[in-house]
């Protein structure tokens, strides 16, 4: 009997709805640990400047605070600034993205202005903006995010 494939986090749901982290929990790597930690924050409010290694602060997370928190669960310390996080690890081509990689957007020629935690199949979990909550989005399928994509980084676990 052929083995059935488990659905990924982006299958069978509408954009922005909670993801099922089945694919992320196959083999625990630092990246999968970070992705799972970020997914546990789904629904947490966006708060500018919010987030630490321990969890939400000021009642929530901003985008870089969510990334910082997620990677702290994998034992990696990141700064709480998107531009610095963009320089904290090895650049990764889009075709080689893995769960937990940080994906960056916006900022023109300066520092990126937004970061998310990659899941799989072109999806990320992120803290989007004031008035919103931590959610998932198919950024690879979004013309908005594709136009603003700046690159990805795999934080160093050494």
XYZ file of C-alpha atoms in Angstrom:
158
model
C 0.000 0.000 0.000
C 1.508 3.411 -0.920
C 2.285 5.745 1.931
C -0.073 8.712 2.100
C 1.447 12.163 2.247
C 0.542 14.315 5.229
C -0.989 17.664 4.308
C 1.326 20.646 4.660
C 0.456 23.729 6.711
C -0.894 25.590 3.691
C -3.239 22.884 2.425
C -6.949 22.893 3.161
C -7.134 26.341 4.721
C -7.739 29.911 3.776
C -4.862 32.396 3.732
C -4.293 33.836 7.174
C -5.966 30.987 9.049
C -4.059 28.859 11.551
C -1.696 26.364 9.977
C -1.491 22.698 10.875
C 2.181 22.185 11.736
C 2.259 18.522 10.701
C 5.064 18.849 8.177
C 7.203 20.884 10.541
C 7.269 18.237 13.264
C 8.825 15.387 11.231
C 12.412 15.745 12.483
C 13.273 18.398 15.017
C 15.961 20.712 13.694
C 16.688 24.192 15.091
C 14.695 25.683 12.207
C 11.689 23.448 12.820
C 11.895 24.245 16.533
C 11.793 27.966 15.675
C 8.917 27.506 13.219
C 6.892 25.516 15.756
C 7.517 28.180 18.422
C 6.288 30.897 16.051
C 3.181 28.861 15.186
C 2.316 28.559 18.882
C 1.855 32.343 18.872
C -0.917 32.349 16.221
C -3.605 34.840 17.217
C -1.322 36.891 19.503
C -1.820 40.635 18.880
C 0.696 42.731 16.970
C 2.338 45.255 19.306
C 5.128 47.520 18.066
C 8.302 46.725 20.037
C 6.693 43.608 21.527
C 8.324 40.256 22.052
C 11.308 38.710 23.787
C 12.906 35.321 24.191
C 10.347 34.561 26.882
C 7.288 35.442 24.822
C 5.004 38.384 24.148
C 5.724 41.686 25.872
C 3.434 44.707 26.046
C 0.675 42.243 25.158
C 2.071 40.945 21.871
C 4.775 40.758 19.225
C 6.099 42.865 16.409
C 7.629 41.058 13.430
C 11.221 41.029 14.677
C 10.100 40.194 18.218
C 8.304 37.105 16.931
C 11.430 36.025 15.008
C 13.606 36.664 18.083
C 11.237 34.627 20.274
C 10.966 31.745 17.802
C 14.724 31.345 17.399
C 15.336 31.699 21.150
C 13.458 28.402 21.541
C 16.130 26.841 19.303
C 18.895 28.324 21.475
C 19.806 31.144 19.066
C 19.972 34.788 20.135
C 18.788 37.390 17.644
C 18.549 41.140 17.978
C 15.159 42.854 18.132
C 15.584 44.777 14.877
C 14.666 43.519 11.415
C 17.676 45.143 9.743
C 20.116 43.472 12.141
C 18.384 40.099 11.826
C 18.923 40.357 8.056
C 22.670 40.246 8.794
C 22.537 37.498 11.474
C 23.053 34.335 9.500
C 23.733 32.841 6.107
C 21.785 34.065 3.072
C 19.597 31.355 1.582
C 18.222 31.243 -1.984
C 14.440 31.017 -2.242
C 14.743 27.541 -3.787
C 16.547 26.267 -0.663
C 14.269 27.672 2.051
C 13.655 25.424 5.060
C 11.352 25.694 8.054
C 12.539 28.421 10.415
C 14.469 30.483 7.872
C 13.800 34.196 8.218
C 12.244 35.835 5.154
C 12.560 39.603 4.689
C 10.533 42.232 2.867
C 10.453 45.941 2.047
C 12.846 48.735 2.767
C 13.916 49.569 -0.778
C 17.709 49.791 -0.827
C 17.960 50.233 2.962
C 17.325 47.678 5.664
C 14.292 45.420 5.228
C 11.236 46.566 7.159
C 9.474 43.247 7.759
C 10.449 39.688 8.699
C 8.567 36.410 8.887
C 9.445 32.849 9.886
C 9.296 30.456 6.928
C 7.167 27.318 7.295
C 7.020 25.413 4.002
C 5.444 25.594 0.554
C 5.841 29.382 0.315
C 4.149 30.153 3.630
C 5.388 32.108 6.616
C 4.128 33.006 10.061
C 4.493 36.680 10.966
C 3.214 39.585 13.034
C 1.927 41.821 10.214
C 0.865 45.226 11.528
C -0.923 47.230 14.206
C -4.495 46.020 14.643
C -3.671 42.539 13.372
C -2.522 39.283 14.989
C 0.230 36.728 14.401
C -0.904 34.739 11.360
C 0.239 32.672 8.440
C 0.314 33.844 4.844
C 1.193 32.303 1.497
C 3.761 34.984 0.662
C 5.048 33.193 -2.429
C 1.549 33.330 -3.911
C 1.010 36.984 -3.007
C 1.896 39.677 -5.531
C 2.220 42.115 -2.598
C 4.901 40.079 -0.814
C 6.655 38.865 -3.973
C 7.187 42.483 -5.077
C 8.725 43.351 -1.684
C 10.767 40.181 -1.069
C 14.371 41.020 -0.112
C 15.820 37.627 0.692
C 16.163 35.011 3.407
C 18.598 34.178 6.182
C 19.210 30.951 8.083
C 20.300 31.995 11.585
C 23.527 30.430 12.778
C 23.120 27.746 15.439
C 26.819 27.800 16.420
